[in-house]
Tab-separated table of C-alpha atoms in Angstrom:
chain	number	residue	atom	x	y	z
A	1	MET	CA	5.854	-1.618	-33.198
A	2	LYS	CA	2.833	-2.834	-32.085
A	3	LYS	CA	-0.084	-0.936	-32.500
A	4	ASN	CA	-2.568	-1.137	-29.079
A	5	LYS	CA	0.166	-3.023	-26.954
A	6	ILE	CA	1.111	-0.437	-23.626
A	7	LEU	CA	3.515	-1.222	-20.856
A	8	ILE	CA	2.976	0.088	-17.706
A	9	VAL	CA	5.782	0.593	-14.992
A	10	SER	CA	4.958	0.241	-12.376
A	11	ASP	CA	6.732	0.155	-8.593
A	12	TYR	CA	4.593	-2.149	-5.961
A	13	LEU	CA	1.498	-4.749	-5.952
A	14	PHE	CA	-1.350	-2.980	-3.665
A	15	GLU	CA	-1.189	-6.685	-1.973
A	16	ASP	CA	2.938	-5.874	-1.342
A	17	ASN	CA	2.890	-2.545	-0.522
A	18	PRO	CA	-0.132	-1.214	-0.491
A	19	GLY	CA	-0.156	3.246	-1.139
A	20	GLY	CA	-1.921	5.146	-3.526
A	21	CYS	CA	1.046	4.233	-6.709
A	22	ALA	CA	0.363	0.358	-6.460
A	23	ARG	CA	-3.862	1.342	-6.130
A	24	VAL	CA	-3.900	3.373	-8.946
A	25	SER	CA	-1.539	1.165	-11.569
A	26	GLU	CA	-3.637	-1.308	-10.252
A	27	GLY	CA	-6.879	0.792	-12.284
A	28	LEU	CA	-5.050	1.381	-14.553
A	29	ALA	CA	-3.960	-1.322	-16.344
A	30	LYS	CA	-7.740	-3.214	-16.082
A	31	GLU	CA	-9.227	-0.385	-17.298
A	32	PHE	CA	-6.681	-0.237	-20.514
A	33	SER	CA	-7.493	-4.225	-21.062
A	34	LYS	CA	-10.536	-3.344	-22.297
A	35	GLU	CA	-8.935	-1.753	-24.994
A	36	LEU	CA	-5.658	-2.413	-25.082
A	37	ASN	CA	-2.944	-5.589	-24.026
A	38	VAL	CA	-1.489	-4.111	-21.030
A	39	SER	CA	2.231	-5.538	-20.209
A	40	LEU	CA	3.756	-4.802	-16.824
A	41	ILE	CA	6.298	-4.168	-15.288
A	42	LEU	CA	7.432	-3.848	-11.086
A	43	ARG	CA	9.000	-4.892	-8.572
A	44	GLY	CA	6.240	-6.391	-6.242
A	45	LYS	CA	6.147	-10.268	-6.055
A	46	LYS	CA	6.264	-12.723	-8.739
A	47	GLU	CA	3.009	-15.267	-7.912
A	48	ASN	CA	1.395	-11.143	-6.576
A	49	ALA	CA	2.145	-10.037	-9.258
A	50	PHE	CA	0.168	-13.499	-11.768
A	51	LYS	CA	-3.150	-13.738	-9.789
A	52	SER	CA	-3.736	-10.037	-9.841
A	53	PHE	CA	-2.946	-9.546	-13.777
A	54	LYS	CA	-3.179	-12.996	-15.419
A	55	GLU	CA	-6.627	-10.943	-16.529
A	56	TYR	CA	-5.809	-8.249	-17.437
A	57	SER	CA	-2.223	-8.928	-18.681
A	58	SER	CA	-0.633	-10.954	-21.543
A	59	GLU	CA	2.746	-10.482	-19.982
A	60	ILE	CA	3.706	-9.717	-16.482
A	61	TYR	CA	7.214	-9.323	-15.496
A	62	SER	CA	8.493	-8.323	-11.252
A	63	CYS	CA	11.866	-7.209	-11.245
A	64	GLY	CA	12.527	-6.758	-7.157
A	65	LYS	CA	15.248	-3.603	-7.799
A	66	ASN	CA	17.761	-5.762	-9.182
A	67	PRO	CA	18.972	-4.209	-12.689
A	68	PHE	CA	19.796	-7.397	-14.473
A	69	LEU	CA	16.611	-8.823	-13.035
A	70	VAL	CA	15.098	-4.886	-15.305
A	71	PHE	CA	16.978	-5.202	-17.736
A	72	LYS	CA	16.568	-9.270	-18.874
A	73	ALA	CA	13.277	-8.182	-18.813
A	74	LEU	CA	12.787	-5.317	-21.414
A	75	PHE	CA	15.312	-6.648	-23.646
A	76	GLU	CA	12.169	-10.133	-23.693
A	77	ILE	CA	9.869	-6.935	-23.603
A	78	PHE	CA	11.655	-4.882	-26.449
A	79	LYS	CA	11.279	-7.435	-28.492
A	80	GLU	CA	7.802	-6.741	-29.298
A	81	PRO	CA	8.274	-2.940	-28.211
A	82	PRO	CA	4.804	-1.397	-27.216
A	83	PHE	CA	3.468	1.952	-28.931
A	84	CYS	CA	3.165	4.019	-25.220
A	85	LEU	CA	4.396	4.069	-22.359
A	86	ASN	CA	3.119	5.134	-18.716
A	87	PHE	CA	5.488	5.340	-15.852
A	88	HIS	CA	4.390	5.447	-12.071
A	89	ASP	CA	8.156	4.485	-10.753
A	90	PRO	CA	11.173	6.285	-10.910
A	91	TYR	CA	13.094	3.753	-10.519
A	92	LEU	CA	12.486	0.503	-12.378
A	93	SER	CA	11.483	4.894	-15.235
A	94	PHE	CA	15.121	5.591	-15.101
A	95	TRP	CA	16.672	1.508	-16.695
A	96	VAL	CA	13.751	1.498	-18.787
A	97	ILE	CA	14.918	4.770	-20.915
A	98	LEU	CA	18.316	3.863	-20.095
A	99	CYS	CA	17.083	0.318	-22.051
A	100	LEU	CA	15.274	1.925	-24.970
A	101	LYS	CA	18.380	4.562	-25.213
A	102	PHE	CA	20.935	1.707	-24.882
A	103	LYS	CA	17.905	-0.353	-28.353
A	104	LYS	CA	18.159	3.713	-29.566
A	105	ILE	CA	14.167	2.813	-29.663
A	106	LYS	CA	11.844	6.492	-28.661
A	107	ILE	CA	8.010	5.010	-27.423
A	108	PRO	CA	6.090	7.951	-26.560
A	109	ALA	CA	5.411	7.679	-22.992
A	110	PHE	CA	3.255	9.323	-20.753
A	111	TYR	CA	4.942	10.031	-16.759
A	112	THR	CA	1.913	9.532	-13.952
A	113	TYR	CA	3.456	11.672	-10.941
A	114	HIS	CA	1.927	10.567	-7.650
A	115	SER	CA	4.233	12.533	-5.633
A	116	PRO	CA	7.566	14.031	-5.723
A	117	TRP	CA	10.747	11.081	-4.966
A	118	SER	CA	13.875	13.333	-3.752
A	119	GLU	CA	10.618	15.307	-0.851
A	120	GLU	CA	9.905	11.168	-0.118
A	121	TYR	CA	12.996	10.409	0.463
A	122	LYS	CA	14.736	14.089	2.715
A	123	ILE	CA	11.145	13.695	5.262
A	124	ARG	CA	12.342	9.623	6.194
A	125	ALA	CA	15.779	10.630	5.803
A	126	GLU	CA	15.719	13.183	7.851
A	127	LYS	CA	14.698	10.935	11.031
A	128	ASN	CA	17.881	8.422	9.763
A	129	GLY	CA	20.460	11.823	10.290
A	130	CYS	CA	23.993	11.237	8.730
A	131	LEU	CA	23.662	14.943	6.627
A	132	PHE	CA	26.302	13.606	3.142
A	133	PHE	CA	23.939	10.504	2.826
A	134	HIS	CA	21.300	12.033	2.787
A	135	TYR	CA	21.468	15.264	0.777
A	136	LEU	CA	22.954	13.469	-1.987
A	137	GLY	CA	20.194	10.819	-2.200
A	138	VAL	CA	18.263	13.883	-2.244
A	139	TYR	CA	20.349	15.202	-5.668
A	140	ILE	CA	21.024	11.673	-7.062
A	141	ARG	CA	16.580	10.492	-6.348
A	142	LYS	CA	15.679	14.872	-8.243
A	143	LYS	CA	18.437	14.160	-11.371
A	144	ILE	CA	17.419	10.944	-11.976
A	145	GLU	CA	12.899	12.026	-11.954
A	146	ARG	CA	14.661	14.894	-14.429
A	147	PHE	CA	15.236	12.962	-16.363
A	148	ILE	CA	12.613	10.425	-16.692
A	149	LEU	CA	9.984	13.461	-17.246
A	150	SER	CA	12.034	15.219	-19.358
A	151	TYR	CA	12.127	11.909	-21.481
A	152	CYS	CA	8.326	11.908	-21.131
A	153	SER	CA	5.565	14.211	-23.382
A	154	ASN	CA	3.292	14.596	-21.035
A	155	ILE	CA	2.902	14.266	-18.140
A	156	VAL	CA	-0.584	13.576	-15.078
A	157	CYS	CA	-0.365	14.877	-12.419
A	158	GLU	CA	-3.394	13.891	-9.386
A	159	SER	CA	-4.294	16.826	-7.597
A	160	PHE	CA	-3.261	20.593	-8.479
A	161	TYR	CA	-1.592	21.063	-5.487
A	162	MET	CA	0.840	18.313	-6.684
A	163	SER	CA	1.199	19.917	-10.013
A	164	LYS	CA	2.033	23.077	-8.580
A	165	LYS	CA	4.287	21.496	-6.518
A	166	LEU	CA	5.369	19.069	-10.105
A	167	LYS	CA	6.914	23.202	-10.974
A	168	GLU	CA	8.248	24.198	-8.160
A	169	ILE	CA	10.925	21.502	-8.156
A	170	HIS	CA	11.517	20.924	-12.378
A	171	ASN	CA	9.909	23.609	-13.298
A	172	MET	CA	7.442	21.796	-15.573
A	173	ASP	CA	3.942	22.487	-16.826
A	174	SER	CA	1.455	18.590	-16.319
A	175	LYS	CA	-1.858	17.914	-16.687
A	176	VAL	CA	-5.184	17.226	-14.329
A	177	PHE	CA	-6.378	14.230	-13.364
A	178	TYR	CA	-8.507	13.897	-10.437
A	179	LEU	CA	-8.067	10.415	-9.367
A	180	GLY	CA	-10.711	7.952	-8.885
A	181	VAL	CA	-12.053	4.990	-6.688
A	182	ASP	CA	-13.972	1.558	-7.575
A	183	ILE	CA	-18.012	2.061	-6.435
A	184	SER	CA	-18.627	-0.590	-7.608
A	185	LYS	CA	-16.045	-2.478	-4.313
A	186	PHE	CA	-16.306	1.124	-2.256
A	187	LYS	CA	-19.945	1.233	-1.650
A	188	PRO	CA	-22.118	2.580	1.712
A	189	ILE	CA	-23.430	0.028	3.906
A	190	SER	CA	-26.993	-0.278	5.809
A	191	LYS	CA	-27.199	0.492	9.602
A	192	VAL	CA	-28.303	-2.878	10.148
A	193	GLU	CA	-25.293	-4.657	8.044
A	194	LYS	CA	-22.591	-2.464	9.454
A	195	GLU	CA	-24.194	-3.412	12.760
A	196	LYS	CA	-23.754	-6.597	12.515
A	197	PHE	CA	-20.059	-6.478	10.560
A	198	ARG	CA	-18.954	-4.339	14.284
A	199	ILE	CA	-19.883	-7.683	15.670
A	200	LYS	CA	-18.665	-9.523	13.399
A	201	LEU	CA	-14.311	-7.879	14.057
A	202	ASN	CA	-15.393	-7.782	17.580
A	203	LEU	CA	-16.131	-3.797	17.789
A	204	PRO	CA	-17.918	-1.507	19.663
A	205	LEU	CA	-21.048	-1.725	18.175
A	206	LYS	CA	-22.353	2.124	21.185
A	207	LYS	CA	-19.215	4.328	20.375
A	208	LYS	CA	-18.058	6.718	17.659
A	209	ILE	CA	-15.027	4.745	15.726
A	210	PHE	CA	-12.495	6.623	13.921
A	211	PHE	CA	-10.712	4.625	11.103
A	212	THR	CA	-8.199	5.892	9.463
A	213	LEU	CA	-4.946	3.400	7.142
A	214	ARG	CA	-1.312	4.843	6.107
A	215	ASN	CA	1.593	3.567	6.439
A	216	LEU	CA	2.870	3.731	10.053
A	217	GLU	CA	5.503	6.137	8.362
A	218	PRO	CA	7.559	9.959	9.763
A	219	ARG	CA	5.334	11.832	6.632
A	220	MET	CA	1.519	10.635	7.725
A	221	GLY	CA	0.865	12.082	10.644
A	222	LEU	CA	0.369	9.345	13.433
A	223	GLU	CA	2.657	10.919	16.541
A	224	ASN	CA	0.279	13.855	16.004
A	225	LEU	CA	-3.129	11.779	15.805
A	226	ILE	CA	-2.255	9.617	19.203
A	227	LYS	CA	-1.605	13.070	21.056
A	228	ALA	CA	-4.810	13.881	19.886
A	229	VAL	CA	-6.547	10.949	20.692
A	230	LYS	CA	-4.846	11.344	24.776
A	231	ILE	CA	-6.728	14.619	24.847
A	232	LEU	CA	-9.578	13.852	23.650
A	233	LYS	CA	-9.262	11.141	26.073
A	234	ASP	CA	-12.013	11.864	28.605
A	235	GLU	CA	-14.523	12.979	25.340
A	236	LYS	CA	-17.830	10.906	25.708
A	237	GLU	CA	-17.391	7.042	24.258
A	238	PHE	CA	-14.935	6.289	20.817
A	239	LEU	CA	-12.334	4.194	19.705
A	240	PHE	CA	-9.053	4.688	16.324
A	241	LEU	CA	-8.296	1.692	14.362
A	242	ILE	CA	-5.299	2.673	12.543
A	243	ALA	CA	-4.113	0.235	10.162
A	244	GLY	CA	-1.328	-0.030	8.297
A	245	MET	CA	2.302	-1.081	8.665
A	246	GLY	CA	5.747	0.684	8.585
A	247	SER	CA	9.029	1.524	9.890
A	248	LEU	CA	6.913	3.810	12.734
A	249	ARG	CA	4.614	0.644	13.660
A	250	LYS	CA	6.415	0.349	17.634
A	251	GLU	CA	7.883	3.809	18.215
A	252	LEU	CA	4.505	4.128	17.641
A	253	VAL	CA	2.626	1.551	20.207
A	254	GLU	CA	5.104	2.496	22.913
A	255	LEU	CA	4.244	5.952	22.691
A	256	SER	CA	-0.113	5.236	23.018
A	257	LYS	CA	1.342	3.126	25.647
A	258	LYS	CA	2.967	6.060	27.765
A	259	LEU	CA	0.043	8.575	26.952
A	260	LYS	CA	-1.630	6.240	28.679
A	261	VAL	CA	-4.940	5.720	25.617
A	262	GLU	CA	-3.773	1.604	24.396
A	263	ASP	CA	-7.341	1.055	25.999
A	264	LYS	CA	-9.106	3.909	23.227
A	265	ILE	CA	-6.648	2.653	20.145
A	266	ILE	CA	-7.089	-0.061	17.924
A	267	PHE	CA	-3.331	-1.372	15.624
A	268	THR	CA	-4.984	-3.930	12.826
A	269	GLY	CA	-1.836	-4.233	11.310
A	270	GLN	CA	-2.265	-4.817	7.194
A	271	ILE	CA	-5.868	-4.884	6.556
A	272	LYS	CA	-6.182	-8.104	3.405
A	273	ASP	CA	-8.014	-6.171	0.845
A	274	GLU	CA	-11.081	-7.363	0.185
A	275	VAL	CA	-12.463	-6.387	3.718
A	276	LEU	CA	-10.868	-2.558	3.076
A	277	PRO	CA	-14.078	-1.566	1.875
A	278	ILE	CA	-15.769	-2.669	5.368
A	279	PHE	CA	-13.655	-1.648	7.869
A	280	TYR	CA	-14.470	1.910	6.106
A	281	ALA	CA	-17.938	1.044	5.787
A	282	VAL	CA	-17.789	0.073	9.222
A	283	SER	CA	-16.216	3.684	10.826
A	284	ASP	CA	-18.056	6.600	11.881
A	285	ALA	CA	-15.518	8.415	10.265
A	286	PHE	CA	-11.695	8.318	8.147
A	287	VAL	CA	-8.876	10.861	9.805
A	288	LEU	CA	-6.065	11.881	7.192
A	289	PRO	CA	-3.283	12.861	9.934
A	290	THR	CA	-0.754	13.565	7.390
A	291	ALA	CA	2.411	16.255	8.410
A	292	TYR	CA	3.899	16.296	5.379
A	293	LEU	CA	3.688	16.114	1.660
A	294	GLU	CA	-0.689	14.208	0.367
A	295	GLY	CA	-0.024	14.414	-3.146
A	296	PHE	CA	-3.904	13.100	-3.159
A	297	GLY	CA	-4.955	10.902	-0.554
A	298	LEU	CA	-7.399	7.805	-2.502
A	299	ILE	CA	-7.792	6.313	1.235
A	300	SER	CA	-9.347	9.007	1.560
A	301	ALA	CA	-12.340	8.834	-1.408
A	302	GLU	CA	-12.225	5.783	-1.003
A	303	ALA	CA	-14.271	6.645	2.737
A	304	MET	CA	-16.191	8.651	1.479
A	305	ALA	CA	-17.525	5.823	-1.775
A	306	CYS	CA	-18.719	3.954	1.601
A	307	GLY	CA	-20.116	7.184	3.051
A	308	ILE	CA	-17.514	8.272	5.631
A	309	PRO	CA	-17.268	11.857	6.216
A	310	VAL	CA	-13.724	12.343	6.221
A	311	LEU	CA	-11.569	14.982	8.612
A	312	ALA	CA	-7.892	15.663	7.567
A	313	THR	CA	-5.155	18.117	8.689
A	314	PRO	CA	-4.121	20.723	5.971
A	315	VAL	CA	-2.018	19.237	3.913
A	316	GLY	CA	-1.434	18.872	0.582
A	317	ALA	CA	-4.010	17.514	-1.387
A	318	ASN	CA	-6.487	16.921	0.863
A	319	GLU	CA	-7.991	21.084	1.130
A	320	GLU	CA	-8.963	20.122	-2.387
A	321	VAL	CA	-9.797	16.319	-2.190
A	322	VAL	CA	-11.816	16.600	1.900
A	323	GLY	CA	-13.577	19.881	0.438
A	324	SER	CA	-15.291	19.162	-1.573
A	325	LEU	CA	-16.975	17.570	1.296
A	326	ASP	CA	-17.013	19.779	3.493
A	327	LYS	CA	-14.274	22.239	4.537
A	328	SER	CA	-15.224	21.858	7.938
A	329	LEU	CA	-13.486	18.724	7.980
A	330	ILE	CA	-9.926	20.097	7.584
A	331	PHE	CA	-8.843	21.115	10.952
A	332	LYS	CA	-7.231	24.206	12.110
A	333	ASP	CA	-3.343	23.219	12.075
A	334	ILE	CA	-1.320	19.603	11.841
A	335	ASN	CA	-0.244	19.660	15.503
A	336	PRO	CA	-2.552	17.434	17.986
A	337	ALA	CA	-4.522	20.375	19.646
A	338	ALA	CA	-5.656	20.984	16.318
A	339	ILE	CA	-6.912	17.964	15.804
A	340	ALA	CA	-7.787	16.940	18.983
A	341	GLU	CA	-11.037	19.974	18.200
A	342	GLY	CA	-11.270	19.110	14.622
A	343	ILE	CA	-12.552	15.538	16.290
A	344	LYS	CA	-14.670	16.672	19.112
A	345	LEU	CA	-16.707	19.229	16.742
A	346	PHE	CA	-17.502	16.475	14.704
A	347	MET	CA	-18.419	13.799	17.539
A	348	ASN	CA	-21.136	17.029	18.238
A	349	ARG	CA	-22.290	17.411	14.826
A	350	GLU	CA	-26.218	16.073	14.049
A	351	ASP	CA	-26.114	15.680	10.639
A	352	THR	CA	-23.327	13.142	9.785
A	353	ASP	CA	-26.575	11.559	8.355
A	354	LYS	CA	-26.704	14.250	5.025
A	355	LEU	CA	-22.517	13.952	4.988
A	356	SER	CA	-22.740	10.246	4.711
A	357	GLU	CA	-25.188	10.748	1.984
A	358	LYS	CA	-22.770	13.854	0.947
A	359	ALA	CA	-20.187	11.642	1.150
A	360	VAL	CA	-21.368	9.164	-1.744
A	361	LEU	CA	-22.767	11.596	-4.009
A	362	THR	CA	-18.961	13.518	-4.246
A	363	ALA	CA	-17.232	10.071	-4.949
A	364	LYS	CA	-19.246	9.674	-7.750
A	365	ASN	CA	-19.408	13.403	-8.834
A	366	ILE	CA	-16.047	13.655	-8.769
A	367	PHE	CA	-13.979	10.427	-7.868
A	368	SER	CA	-15.101	7.938	-10.503
A	369	PHE	CA	-12.013	5.691	-11.212
A	370	SER	CA	-13.971	5.528	-14.899
A	371	ALA	CA	-14.092	8.573	-15.659
A	372	TYR	CA	-9.832	9.059	-14.831
A	373	ALA	CA	-8.913	5.982	-16.779
A	374	GLU	CA	-11.353	7.292	-19.477
A	375	LYS	CA	-9.090	10.531	-19.814
A	376	ASN	CA	-5.959	8.478	-19.410
A	377	LEU	CA	-6.603	6.723	-22.648
A	378	ASN	CA	-7.642	9.927	-24.488
A	379	LEU	CA	-4.101	11.171	-23.125
A	380	ILE	CA	-3.572	7.429	-24.543
A	381	ARG	CA	-5.062	8.025	-28.433
A	382	ASP	CA	-3.640	11.911	-28.313
A	383	LEU	CA	0.300	10.317	-27.215
A	384	CYS	CA	-0.238	8.014	-30.765
A	385	LEU	CA	-1.753	10.589	-33.140
A	386	LYS	CA	0.974	12.713	-32.671
A	387	ASN	CA	3.776	10.841	-33.713
A	388	LYS	CA	2.086	8.643	-35.910
């Protein structure tokens, strides 16, 4: 067993499938590599994996969803087994544990619990119908996830909300480490720079710009946001930027046309990671209209680090994360009327400059990625001591 080798088991790279899980596992790989030899196995594209991780990882395996490729990679990795495992993705983690049991190897592991696999599937499946496969899929995912979690010495949740959710579903305890932001990447810009970037992006200088970045999927509440824009249509000059891709894109675009608010909304598509901080920084506020299941909302912390206030529904960890900035930024409900009311109140606030300053300080003091990574490294050190 290689004493300073850790295997990170993740799903996709941020470039392949933008989301909090990808951002976190990439960030941890970078931080862990300062002390450890990092190996990675994931489902993203091989060429993107090498481009993203060649500086941080000595071994990179991209397997898609093919169990044969997963086992092939694992048998290669376990020729010189790591001393520790960090799981992020339930699908690949399941195959990793099966491989370990087959080879009769026990390696200390901890699970970074981003969200309940069964509940995410349930939300997607309810929209697609077919009740039998719906319930079967939920049941299987819950059992697989419990099998993985039972193998792990520790479970790390990113919010107290998610820790409580884990307890409800699996009756398991966890540690809570708030996620963090790379504040060297996500940072505020001056008003002069803001104007320059708005001109460069062909965005209006005088309008209030609200930004949201989401996978365009059912739990994100984007239908409610578009309906809220309809309610606000006659208010002050404003514009919404909705970034991201997903199964609801066509439906959301059609809804904006049906409600005759297409002049108030720009669907930007997927935004490249290197220009994402600019989109935060040119906005006046970030809006998180989550309808169900917000495990943390890393994008909220990223926006705050850029000096952008965040408005959010009272769902999941939003009240912890956005509430740490200002509880009045939490909408009263998830419905369009409540979202519209909260946005209207923000438009009329006169303390937005102070709010921006507080947002930056909140991100630095509470949501620092270096602090998050250090807590994970301390956990790894404890696991090593216990398993000597």
